[in-house]
Structures are given as C-alpha cells and as structure tokens.
Backbone as JSON Lines, residues from 0, in Angstrom:
{"i":0,"aa":"M","n":[-10.75,-8.73,-8.2],"ca":[-9.56,-8.11,-8.73],"c":[-9.08,-7.04,-7.76]}
{"i":1,"aa":"I","n":[-7.79,-6.91,-7.65],"ca":[-7.24,-5.85,-6.8],"c":[-7.35,-4.55,-7.59]}
{"i":2,"aa":"V","n":[-8.31,-3.74,-7.21],"ca":[-8.56,-2.49,-7.92],"c":[-7.56,-1.43,-7.48]}
{"i":3,"aa":"H","n":[-7.18,-1.45,-6.22],"ca":[-6.24,-0.44,-5.71],"c":[-5.32,-1.09,-4.67]}
{"i":4,"aa":"L","n":[-4.03,-0.94,-4.9],"ca":[-3.01,-1.38,-3.96],"c":[-2.27,-0.15,-3.5]}
{"i":5,"aa":"R","n":[-2.43,0.19,-2.25],"ca":[-1.81,1.39,-1.68],"c":[-0.68,0.96,-0.75]}
{"i":6,"aa":"I","n":[0.47,1.58,-0.91],"ca":[1.6,1.34,-0.02],"c":[1.6,2.49,0.97]}
{"i":7,"aa":"D","n":[1.37,2.16,2.24],"ca":[1.18,3.2,3.25],"c":[1.47,2.6,4.62]}
{"i":8,"aa":"N","n":[2.62,2.95,5.22],"ca":[2.97,2.32,6.49],"c":[2.16,2.86,7.67]}
{"i":9,"aa":"R","n":[1.32,3.86,7.43],"ca":[0.41,4.3,8.49],"c":[-0.84,3.45,8.51]}
{"i":10,"aa":"L","n":[-1.01,2.64,7.49],"ca":[-2.13,1.71,7.34],"c":[-3.47,2.43,7.23]}
{"i":11,"aa":"I","n":[-4.35,2.27,8.19],"ca":[-5.69,2.87,8.09],"c":[-5.72,4.19,8.84]}
{"i":12,"aa":"H","n":[-6.17,5.22,8.14],"ca":[-6.34,6.55,8.72],"c":[-7.44,7.24,7.92]}
{"i":13,"aa":"G","n":[-7.74,8.47,8.24],"ca":[-8.86,9.16,7.6],"c":[-8.82,9.19,6.09]}
{"i":14,"aa":"Q","n":[-7.64,9.46,5.52],"ca":[-7.53,9.5,4.05],"c":[-7.96,8.18,3.44]}
{"i":15,"aa":"V","n":[-7.59,7.09,4.08],"ca":[-7.91,5.77,3.56],"c":[-9.37,5.42,3.83]}
{"i":16,"aa":"A","n":[-9.78,5.56,5.08],"ca":[-11.1,5.11,5.48],"c":[-12.23,5.89,4.81]}
{"i":17,"aa":"V","n":[-11.99,7.14,4.53],"ca":[-13.06,7.96,3.96],"c":[-12.86,8.19,2.46]}
{"i":18,"aa":"T","n":[-11.8,8.88,2.09],"ca":[-11.68,9.3,0.69],"c":[-11.33,8.17,-0.27]}
{"i":19,"aa":"W","n":[-10.33,7.35,0.07],"ca":[-9.97,6.28,-0.86],"c":[-11.04,5.2,-0.91]}
{"i":20,"aa":"M","n":[-11.58,4.84,0.21],"ca":[-12.61,3.8,0.24],"c":[-13.8,4.2,-0.62]}
{"i":21,"aa":"G","n":[-14.23,5.45,-0.49],"ca":[-15.34,5.94,-1.3],"c":[-15.01,5.96,-2.78]}
{"i":22,"aa":"R","n":[-13.82,6.34,-3.12],"ca":[-13.41,6.43,-4.53],"c":[-13.31,5.05,-5.17]}
{"i":23,"aa":"I","n":[-12.8,4.09,-4.43],"ca":[-12.55,2.76,-4.98],"c":[-13.83,1.94,-5.07]}
{"i":24,"aa":"G","n":[-14.71,2.1,-4.09],"ca":[-15.95,1.34,-4.1],"c":[-15.79,-0.1,-3.62]}
{"i":25,"aa":"A","n":[-14.73,-0.36,-2.87],"ca":[-14.53,-1.7,-2.32],"c":[-15.41,-1.89,-1.09]}
{"i":26,"aa":"K","n":[-15.75,-3.13,-0.81],"ca":[-16.59,-3.39,0.35],"c":[-15.79,-3.56,1.63]}
{"i":27,"aa":"E","n":[-14.46,-3.72,1.48],"ca":[-13.6,-3.91,2.65],"c":[-12.19,-3.39,2.37]}
{"i":28,"aa":"I","n":[-11.47,-3.15,3.43],"ca":[-10.06,-2.79,3.35],"c":[-9.26,-4.0,3.83]}
{"i":29,"aa":"I","n":[-8.28,-4.39,3.06],"ca":[-7.41,-5.49,3.46],"c":[-6.05,-4.9,3.81]}
{"i":30,"aa":"V","n":[-5.64,-5.03,5.06],"ca":[-4.31,-4.61,5.5],"c":[-3.38,-5.81,5.34]}
{"i":31,"aa":"C","n":[-2.27,-5.6,4.66],"ca":[-1.36,-6.69,4.32],"c":[0.02,-6.49,4.93]}
{"i":32,"aa":"N","n":[0.35,-7.27,5.95],"ca":[1.69,-7.27,6.53],"c":[1.76,-8.4,7.56]}
{"i":33,"aa":"D","n":[2.84,-9.15,7.53],"ca":[2.98,-10.3,8.42],"c":[2.98,-9.91,9.9]}
{"i":34,"aa":"K","n":[3.75,-8.9,10.27],"ca":[3.84,-8.51,11.68],"c":[2.53,-7.92,12.18]}
{"i":35,"aa":"V","n":[1.88,-7.11,11.37],"ca":[0.6,-6.53,11.78],"c":[-0.43,-7.63,11.97]}
{"i":36,"aa":"A","n":[-0.45,-8.6,11.06],"ca":[-1.42,-9.69,11.15],"c":[-1.21,-10.55,12.4]}
{"i":37,"aa":"A","n":[0.01,-10.57,12.92],"ca":[0.31,-11.37,14.11],"c":[0.21,-10.58,15.41]}
{"i":38,"aa":"D","n":[-0.15,-9.31,15.33],"ca":[-0.18,-8.43,16.5],"c":[-1.62,-8.25,16.99]}
{"i":39,"aa":"P","n":[-1.98,-8.83,18.12],"ca":[-3.37,-8.73,18.59],"c":[-3.81,-7.3,18.9]}
{"i":40,"aa":"I","n":[-2.88,-6.44,19.29],"ca":[-3.25,-5.05,19.56],"c":[-3.64,-4.35,18.26]}
{"i":41,"aa":"Q","n":[-2.87,-4.55,17.2],"ca":[-3.22,-3.94,15.92],"c":[-4.49,-4.56,15.35]}
{"i":42,"aa":"Q","n":[-4.67,-5.85,15.58],"ca":[-5.91,-6.51,15.14],"c":[-7.13,-5.84,15.76]}
{"i":43,"aa":"M","n":[-6.98,-5.41,17.0],"ca":[-8.07,-4.76,17.72],"c":[-8.18,-3.27,17.33]}
{"i":44,"aa":"A","n":[-7.05,-2.58,17.2],"ca":[-7.05,-1.14,17.01],"c":[-7.37,-0.68,15.59]}
{"i":45,"aa":"L","n":[-6.86,-1.36,14.59],"ca":[-7.04,-0.9,13.21],"c":[-8.5,-0.74,12.79]}
{"i":46,"aa":"P","n":[-9.37,-1.69,13.11],"ca":[-10.78,-1.49,12.73],"c":[-11.41,-0.25,13.37]}
{"i":47,"aa":"L","n":[-10.89,0.2,14.51],"ca":[-11.41,1.4,15.15],"c":[-11.14,2.67,14.34]}
{"i":48,"aa":"A","n":[-10.13,2.6,13.45],"ca":[-9.8,3.75,12.61],"c":[-10.75,3.91,11.43]}
{"i":49,"aa":"A","n":[-11.58,2.91,11.21],"ca":[-12.54,2.96,10.1],"c":[-13.87,2.39,10.55]}
{"i":50,"aa":"P","n":[-14.55,3.11,11.46],"ca":[-15.82,2.6,11.99],"c":[-16.84,2.33,10.87]}
{"i":51,"aa":"G","n":[-17.49,1.2,10.98],"ca":[-18.52,0.85,10.0],"c":[-17.97,0.22,8.73]}
{"i":52,"aa":"K","n":[-16.66,0.12,8.6],"ca":[-16.06,-0.49,7.41],"c":[-15.61,-1.91,7.77]}
{"i":53,"aa":"S","n":[-15.62,-2.77,6.79],"ca":[-15.13,-4.12,6.97],"c":[-13.61,-4.1,6.79]}
{"i":54,"aa":"I","n":[-12.88,-4.58,7.78],"ca":[-11.42,-4.56,7.76],"c":[-10.91,-5.99,7.92]}
{"i":55,"aa":"L","n":[-10.04,-6.41,7.02],"ca":[-9.33,-7.67,7.15],"c":[-7.86,-7.35,7.37]}
{"i":56,"aa":"I","n":[-7.24,-8.02,8.32],"ca":[-5.82,-7.81,8.6],"c":[-5.15,-9.15,8.39]}
{"i":57,"aa":"L","n":[-4.38,-9.26,7.29],"ca":[-3.86,-10.55,6.86],"c":[-2.35,-10.52,6.63]}
{"i":58,"aa":"S","n":[-1.74,-11.67,6.76],"ca":[-0.33,-11.81,6.38],"c":[-0.24,-11.67,4.86]}
{"i":59,"aa":"V","n":[0.96,-11.56,4.36],"ca":[1.14,-11.46,2.91],"c":[0.59,-12.72,2.24]}
{"i":60,"aa":"A","n":[0.95,-13.89,2.75],"ca":[0.48,-15.14,2.14],"c":[-1.05,-15.24,2.19]}
{"i":61,"aa":"D","n":[-1.65,-14.86,3.31],"ca":[-3.11,-14.92,3.42],"c":[-3.79,-13.88,2.52]}
{"i":62,"aa":"T","n":[-3.15,-12.72,2.34],"ca":[-3.7,-11.72,1.43],"c":[-3.73,-12.26,0.01]}
{"i":63,"aa":"I","n":[-2.63,-12.88,-0.41],"ca":[-2.56,-13.46,-1.75],"c":[-3.62,-14.54,-1.92]}
{"i":64,"aa":"K","n":[-3.74,-15.41,-0.94],"ca":[-4.74,-16.48,-0.99],"c":[-6.15,-15.89,-1.07]}
{"i":65,"aa":"Y","n":[-6.43,-14.91,-0.22],"ca":[-7.76,-14.28,-0.2],"c":[-8.06,-13.63,-1.56]}
{"i":66,"aa":"A","n":[-7.08,-12.9,-2.1],"ca":[-7.29,-12.21,-3.39],"c":[-7.55,-13.21,-4.51]}
{"i":67,"aa":"K","n":[-6.86,-14.33,-4.49],"ca":[-7.07,-15.35,-5.52],"c":[-8.45,-15.98,-5.38]}
{"i":68,"aa":"E","n":[-8.93,-16.12,-4.16],"ca":[-10.26,-16.71,-3.92],"c":[-11.39,-15.72,-4.17]}
{"i":69,"aa":"H","n":[-11.07,-14.41,-4.25],"ca":[-12.1,-13.37,-4.41],"c":[-11.79,-12.48,-5.62]}
{"i":70,"aa":"E","n":[-11.34,-13.1,-6.7],"ca":[-10.96,-12.33,-7.89],"c":[-12.12,-11.54,-8.49]}
{"i":71,"aa":"A","n":[-13.34,-11.97,-8.27],"ca":[-14.5,-11.26,-8.81],"c":[-14.86,-10.03,-7.99]}
{"i":72,"aa":"D","n":[-14.31,-9.91,-6.78],"ca":[-14.61,-8.78,-5.89],"c":[-13.73,-7.58,-6.22]}
{"i":73,"aa":"T","n":[-14.19,-6.41,-5.81],"ca":[-13.4,-5.19,-5.91],"c":[-12.56,-5.09,-4.64]}
{"i":74,"aa":"L","n":[-11.27,-5.34,-4.75],"ca":[-10.4,-5.4,-3.59],"c":[-9.54,-4.14,-3.44]}
{"i":75,"aa":"F","n":[-9.44,-3.67,-2.22],"ca":[-8.6,-2.53,-1.85],"c":[-7.62,-3.04,-0.8]}
{"i":76,"aa":"I","n":[-6.34,-3.06,-1.16],"ca":[-5.32,-3.59,-0.26],"c":[-4.36,-2.48,0.13]}
{"i":77,"aa":"I","n":[-4.06,-2.41,1.42],"ca":[-3.04,-1.5,1.93],"c":[-1.86,-2.36,2.36]}
{"i":78,"aa":"A","n":[-0.75,-2.19,1.66],"ca":[0.48,-2.88,2.02],"c":[1.29,-1.94,2.91]}
{"i":79,"aa":"K","n":[1.77,-2.47,4.03],"ca":[2.52,-1.61,4.95],"c":[3.84,-1.16,4.33]}
{"i":80,"aa":"F","n":[4.51,-2.05,3.63],"ca":[5.82,-1.74,3.07],"c":[5.87,-2.09,1.59]}
{"i":81,"aa":"P","n":[6.8,-1.51,0.85],"ca":[6.92,-1.87,-0.57],"c":[7.23,-3.36,-0.75]}
{"i":82,"aa":"S","n":[7.92,-3.97,0.19],"ca":[8.2,-5.41,0.08],"c":[6.91,-6.23,0.13]}
{"i":83,"aa":"D","n":[5.93,-5.79,0.89],"ca":[4.63,-6.48,0.94],"c":[3.92,-6.36,-0.41]}
{"i":84,"aa":"A","n":[3.95,-5.16,-0.98],"ca":[3.31,-4.93,-2.28],"c":[4.01,-5.74,-3.37]}
{"i":85,"aa":"L","n":[5.34,-5.79,-3.32],"ca":[6.1,-6.54,-4.31],"c":[5.75,-8.03,-4.25]}
{"i":86,"aa":"A","n":[5.57,-8.57,-3.07],"ca":[5.19,-9.98,-2.93],"c":[3.83,-10.24,-3.6]}
{"i":87,"aa":"I","n":[2.9,-9.31,-3.44],"ca":[1.59,-9.45,-4.08],"c":[1.75,-9.47,-5.6]}
{"i":88,"aa":"L","n":[2.53,-8.55,-6.13],"ca":[2.74,-8.51,-7.58],"c":[3.47,-9.75,-8.07]}
{"i":89,"aa":"N","n":[4.46,-10.22,-7.32],"ca":[5.2,-11.41,-7.72],"c":[4.35,-12.67,-7.69]}
{"i":90,"aa":"S","n":[3.2,-12.62,-7.0],"ca":[2.3,-13.78,-6.94],"c":[1.54,-13.98,-8.24]}
{"i":91,"aa":"G","n":[1.58,-12.99,-9.11],"ca":[0.87,-13.08,-10.38],"c":[-0.53,-12.49,-10.35]}
{"i":92,"aa":"L","n":[-0.95,-11.97,-9.2],"ca":[-2.27,-11.34,-9.13],"c":[-2.32,-10.09,-9.99]}
{"i":93,"aa":"E","n":[-3.48,-9.85,-10.59],"ca":[-3.67,-8.65,-11.39],"c":[-4.0,-7.48,-10.45]}
{"i":94,"aa":"V","n":[-3.31,-6.37,-10.66],"ca":[-3.52,-5.17,-9.86],"c":[-3.79,-4.02,-10.83]}
{"i":95,"aa":"K","n":[-4.95,-3.4,-10.7],"ca":[-5.33,-2.33,-11.61],"c":[-4.57,-1.03,-11.33]}
{"i":96,"aa":"D","n":[-4.41,-0.66,-10.06],"ca":[-3.8,0.62,-9.71],"c":[-2.9,0.45,-8.5]}
{"i":97,"aa":"I","n":[-1.7,1.02,-8.58],"ca":[-0.75,0.98,-7.47],"c":[-0.39,2.41,-7.12]}
{"i":98,"aa":"N","n":[-0.43,2.71,-5.83],"ca":[-0.21,4.07,-5.36],"c":[0.68,4.06,-4.12]}
{"i":99,"aa":"V","n":[1.74,4.84,-4.15],"ca":[2.55,5.04,-2.95],"c":[1.91,6.2,-2.2]}
{"i":100,"aa":"G","n":[1.38,5.9,-1.02],"ca":[0.66,6.91,-0.25],"c":[1.54,7.62,0.75]}
{"i":101,"aa":"N","n":[1.8,6.99,1.86],"ca":[2.61,7.56,2.93],"c":[3.64,6.53,3.37]}
{"i":102,"aa":"A","n":[4.78,7.01,3.78],"ca":[5.8,6.13,4.35],"c":[6.57,6.96,5.36]}
{"i":103,"aa":"A","n":[6.1,6.92,6.58],"ca":[6.77,7.66,7.65],"c":[8.18,7.09,7.84]}
{"i":104,"aa":"P","n":[9.14,7.94,8.19],"ca":[10.51,7.44,8.44],"c":[10.51,6.43,9.57]}
{"i":105,"aa":"I","n":[11.36,5.43,9.44],"ca":[11.5,4.41,10.48],"c":[12.82,4.66,11.2]}
{"i":106,"aa":"A","n":[12.73,4.89,12.49],"ca":[13.92,5.18,13.3],"c":[14.94,4.05,13.15]}
{"i":107,"aa":"G","n":[16.2,4.43,13.06],"ca":[17.27,3.45,12.97],"c":[17.59,3.0,11.56]}
{"i":108,"aa":"T","n":[16.84,3.51,10.57],"ca":[17.14,3.16,9.18],"c":[17.81,4.34,8.49]}
{"i":109,"aa":"K","n":[18.51,4.06,7.42],"ca":[19.15,5.12,6.63],"c":[18.19,5.52,5.51]}
{"i":110,"aa":"Y","n":[17.27,6.38,5.86],"ca":[16.24,6.79,4.92],"c":[16.53,8.19,4.37]}
{"i":111,"aa":"K","n":[15.9,8.47,3.25],"ca":[15.89,9.81,2.68],"c":[14.42,10.19,2.5]}
{"i":112,"aa":"M","n":[14.14,11.46,2.68],"ca":[12.78,11.93,2.43],"c":[12.62,12.13,0.92]}
{"i":113,"aa":"V","n":[11.69,11.4,0.35],"ca":[11.42,11.48,-1.09],"c":[10.41,12.6,-1.35]}
{"i":114,"aa":"T","n":[9.41,12.69,-0.48],"ca":[8.43,13.78,-0.49],"c":[8.23,14.17,0.98]}
{"i":115,"aa":"K","n":[7.33,15.13,1.21],"ca":[7.05,15.52,2.61],"c":[6.52,14.35,3.43]}
{"i":116,"aa":"S","n":[5.87,13.39,2.78],"ca":[5.23,12.31,3.53],"c":[5.75,10.91,3.19]}
{"i":117,"aa":"I","n":[6.82,10.84,2.4],"ca":[7.34,9.52,2.03],"c":[8.85,9.47,2.25]}
{"i":118,"aa":"A","n":[9.25,8.57,3.15],"ca":[10.67,8.29,3.38],"c":[10.98,6.94,2.74]}
{"i":119,"aa":"A","n":[12.22,6.78,2.26],"ca":[12.6,5.51,1.65],"c":[14.08,5.23,1.91]}
{"i":120,"aa":"T","n":[14.39,3.97,2.07],"ca":[15.77,3.51,2.16],"c":[16.2,3.03,0.77]}
{"i":121,"aa":"E","n":[17.46,2.67,0.63],"ca":[17.95,2.1,-0.63],"c":[17.16,0.82,-0.97]}
{"i":122,"aa":"E","n":[16.92,-0.01,0.05],"ca":[16.17,-1.25,-0.18],"c":[14.74,-0.95,-0.62]}
{"i":123,"aa":"D","n":[14.1,0.03,0.02],"ca":[12.75,0.44,-0.4],"c":[12.75,0.89,-1.85]}
{"i":124,"aa":"A","n":[13.75,1.72,-2.21],"ca":[13.84,2.25,-3.57],"c":[13.97,1.12,-4.58]}
{"i":125,"aa":"A","n":[14.78,0.11,-4.25],"ca":[14.93,-1.04,-5.15],"c":[13.59,-1.77,-5.3]}
{"i":126,"aa":"N","n":[12.87,-1.92,-4.19],"ca":[11.55,-2.57,-4.26],"c":[10.57,-1.74,-5.07]}
{"i":127,"aa":"Y","n":[10.59,-0.42,-4.89],"ca":[9.7,0.45,-5.68],"c":[10.01,0.32,-7.17]}
{"i":128,"aa":"R","n":[11.28,0.27,-7.52],"ca":[11.64,0.14,-8.95],"c":[11.17,-1.22,-9.51]}
{"i":129,"aa":"E","n":[11.27,-2.26,-8.71],"ca":[10.8,-3.58,-9.14],"c":[9.27,-3.58,-9.28]}
{"i":130,"aa":"I","n":[8.59,-2.91,-8.37],"ca":[7.13,-2.77,-8.48],"c":[6.77,-2.07,-9.78]}
{"i":131,"aa":"A","n":[7.47,-0.99,-10.08],"ca":[7.22,-0.26,-11.33],"c":[7.46,-1.16,-12.54]}
{"i":132,"aa":"K","n":[8.54,-1.92,-12.49],"ca":[8.86,-2.82,-13.6],"c":[7.71,-3.8,-13.85]}
{"i":133,"aa":"L","n":[7.13,-4.32,-12.78],"ca":[6.02,-5.26,-12.9],"c":[4.69,-4.56,-13.22]}
{"i":134,"aa":"N","n":[4.71,-3.23,-13.18],"ca":[3.51,-2.42,-13.42],"c":[3.67,-1.6,-14.71]}
{"i":135,"aa":"G","n":[4.29,-2.18,-15.68],"ca":[4.44,-1.49,-16.97],"c":[5.4,-0.31,-16.94]}
{"i":136,"aa":"G","n":[6.32,-0.31,-15.97],"ca":[7.32,0.75,-15.9],"c":[6.86,2.01,-15.18]}
{"i":137,"aa":"K","n":[5.67,1.95,-14.57],"ca":[5.13,3.15,-13.92],"c":[4.83,2.89,-12.44]}
{"i":138,"aa":"L","n":[4.98,3.95,-11.67],"ca":[4.56,3.93,-10.27],"c":[4.22,5.35,-9.89]}
{"i":139,"aa":"R","n":[3.07,5.52,-9.28],"ca":[2.62,6.87,-8.95],"c":[2.47,7.06,-7.46]}
{"i":140,"aa":"S","n":[2.43,8.31,-7.07],"ca":[2.19,8.68,-5.68],"c":[1.05,9.68,-5.64]}
{"i":141,"aa":"Q","n":[0.12,9.45,-4.73],"ca":[-1.02,10.35,-4.57],"c":[-1.54,10.2,-3.14]}
{"i":142,"aa":"L","n":[-1.54,11.29,-2.39],"ca":[-2.0,11.22,-1.0],"c":[-3.5,10.95,-0.92]}
{"i":143,"aa":"T","n":[-4.29,11.77,-1.58],"ca":[-5.74,11.6,-1.58],"c":[-6.23,11.7,-3.01]}
{"i":144,"aa":"P","n":[-7.44,11.23,-3.28],"ca":[-7.96,11.33,-4.64],"c":[-8.03,12.77,-5.18]}
{"i":145,"aa":"S","n":[-8.12,13.75,-4.28],"ca":[-8.19,15.14,-4.75],"c":[-6.81,15.74,-5.04]}
{"i":146,"aa":"N","n":[-5.74,15.08,-4.59],"ca":[-4.39,15.54,-4.9],"c":[-3.99,15.05,-6.29]}
{"i":147,"aa":"E","n":[-3.13,15.82,-6.93],"ca":[-2.59,15.41,-8.22],"c":[-1.66,14.21,-7.99]}
{"i":148,"aa":"D","n":[-1.73,13.23,-8.9],"ca":[-0.77,12.14,-8.75],"c":[0.53,12.51,-9.45]}
{"i":149,"aa":"T","n":[1.63,11.96,-8.94],"ca":[2.95,12.29,-9.45],"c":[3.72,11.02,-9.8]}
{"i":150,"aa":"D","n":[4.73,11.17,-10.62],"ca":[5.59,10.07,-11.03],"c":[6.54,9.75,-9.88]}
{"i":151,"aa":"F","n":[6.31,8.65,-9.2],"ca":[7.1,8.34,-8.02],"c":[8.54,7.95,-8.38]}
{"i":152,"aa":"L","n":[8.74,7.34,-9.51],"ca":[10.11,7.01,-9.91],"c":[10.95,8.27,-10.1]}
{"i":153,"aa":"A","n":[10.34,9.31,-10.67],"ca":[11.05,10.59,-10.84],"c":[11.35,11.2,-9.47]}
{"i":154,"aa":"Q","n":[10.44,11.05,-8.52],"ca":[10.67,11.57,-7.17],"c":[11.81,10.82,-6.48]}
{"i":155,"aa":"L","n":[11.88,9.5,-6.67],"ca":[12.99,8.73,-6.11],"c":[14.32,9.22,-6.68]}
{"i":156,"aa":"K","n":[14.35,9.43,-7.97],"ca":[15.57,9.89,-8.63],"c":[15.98,11.26,-8.1]}
{"i":157,"aa":"S","n":[15.04,12.16,-7.95],"ca":[15.32,13.5,-7.42],"c":[15.87,13.45,-5.99]}
{"i":158,"aa":"A","n":[15.46,12.43,-5.24],"ca":[15.91,12.28,-3.86],"c":[17.26,11.56,-3.77]}
{"i":159,"aa":"G","n":[17.8,11.19,-4.91],"ca":[19.09,10.49,-4.92],"c":[18.98,9.0,-4.66]}
{"i":160,"aa":"L","n":[17.8,8.48,-4.89],"ca":[17.57,7.04,-4.71],"c":[17.29,6.45,-6.07]}
C-alpha cells in the first residue's frame, strides 16, 4: 500500500532520506517522474542523496505497475509534480497519506509562491484541487514530520490560486 505520497520537485534530500523515511518505515523510496526515470545522470545521482537506502526511479506507468504488484509492502513515493501524483491517484491505487512538500519555482512559468517553499502555477493548482477531490476533499502540506501540517487548499486560496 502507498503509505505516503509526497509531492516534492526536489525529489530526494535530507528531509526525505532521513526524517520522512524513518517516520514512514518504508524499505525504499520510489521516485516517480517520466523525465527523471529516463535521465541516466539522475539515475546515478539520486541514490547518492540517500546513502544506504534503497531507491527506485520509475516512470509514472512503472510506478503504478510496481505499486500494484507490491500492495502488501509499505510504499513511500515521491512524485516530482502534482500531475505525477494525480496519475497515481487516477490509477485507482489506495494512498493512505498525501503531502505537498516542496515545489521550487520553475523558470519560465507563471508561478505564484503559495508558501516559502512551494510555488504553483494555475495548472498545478488545478491538479492539487483534483488530488484533494480524490483524497476526500483534503490535501495537506508538511515540510518535515516535526513541522505542523497545514491545509494546502486554504494556502492555495490565500495565494490567489
């Protein structure tokens, strides 16, 4: 079962490799994004950000296939973009917890800062709202397990998205 689905375009970093991994109790981190999965440099570099951890770097389709084949496992998935997370939810997989972690601004896009660490475009905001709809109307944001989680939909609204 997907115990934790984190949307974080920074992918693997200290917050993920240490604090979230320990909290979730998953045996591996699955990075989910088509371009990342096809990039040999990222395939080589991402595991270096989490020494000693098992890292899978998969396309969206392969992530869905893997999750369906390992439903009995405790899965921790990091989706690079909200569109990646939405595809997972639209596949019918059960997801226990969804968290918007970090979303650094992407140059050349018309983004707004939703929080200090989360930028979103209109398209991202629409995807986040659809994710919430598929998640019982809720979507939260939490940087680390020790931070308070917040209502991400309310943050989007406050940012004018």
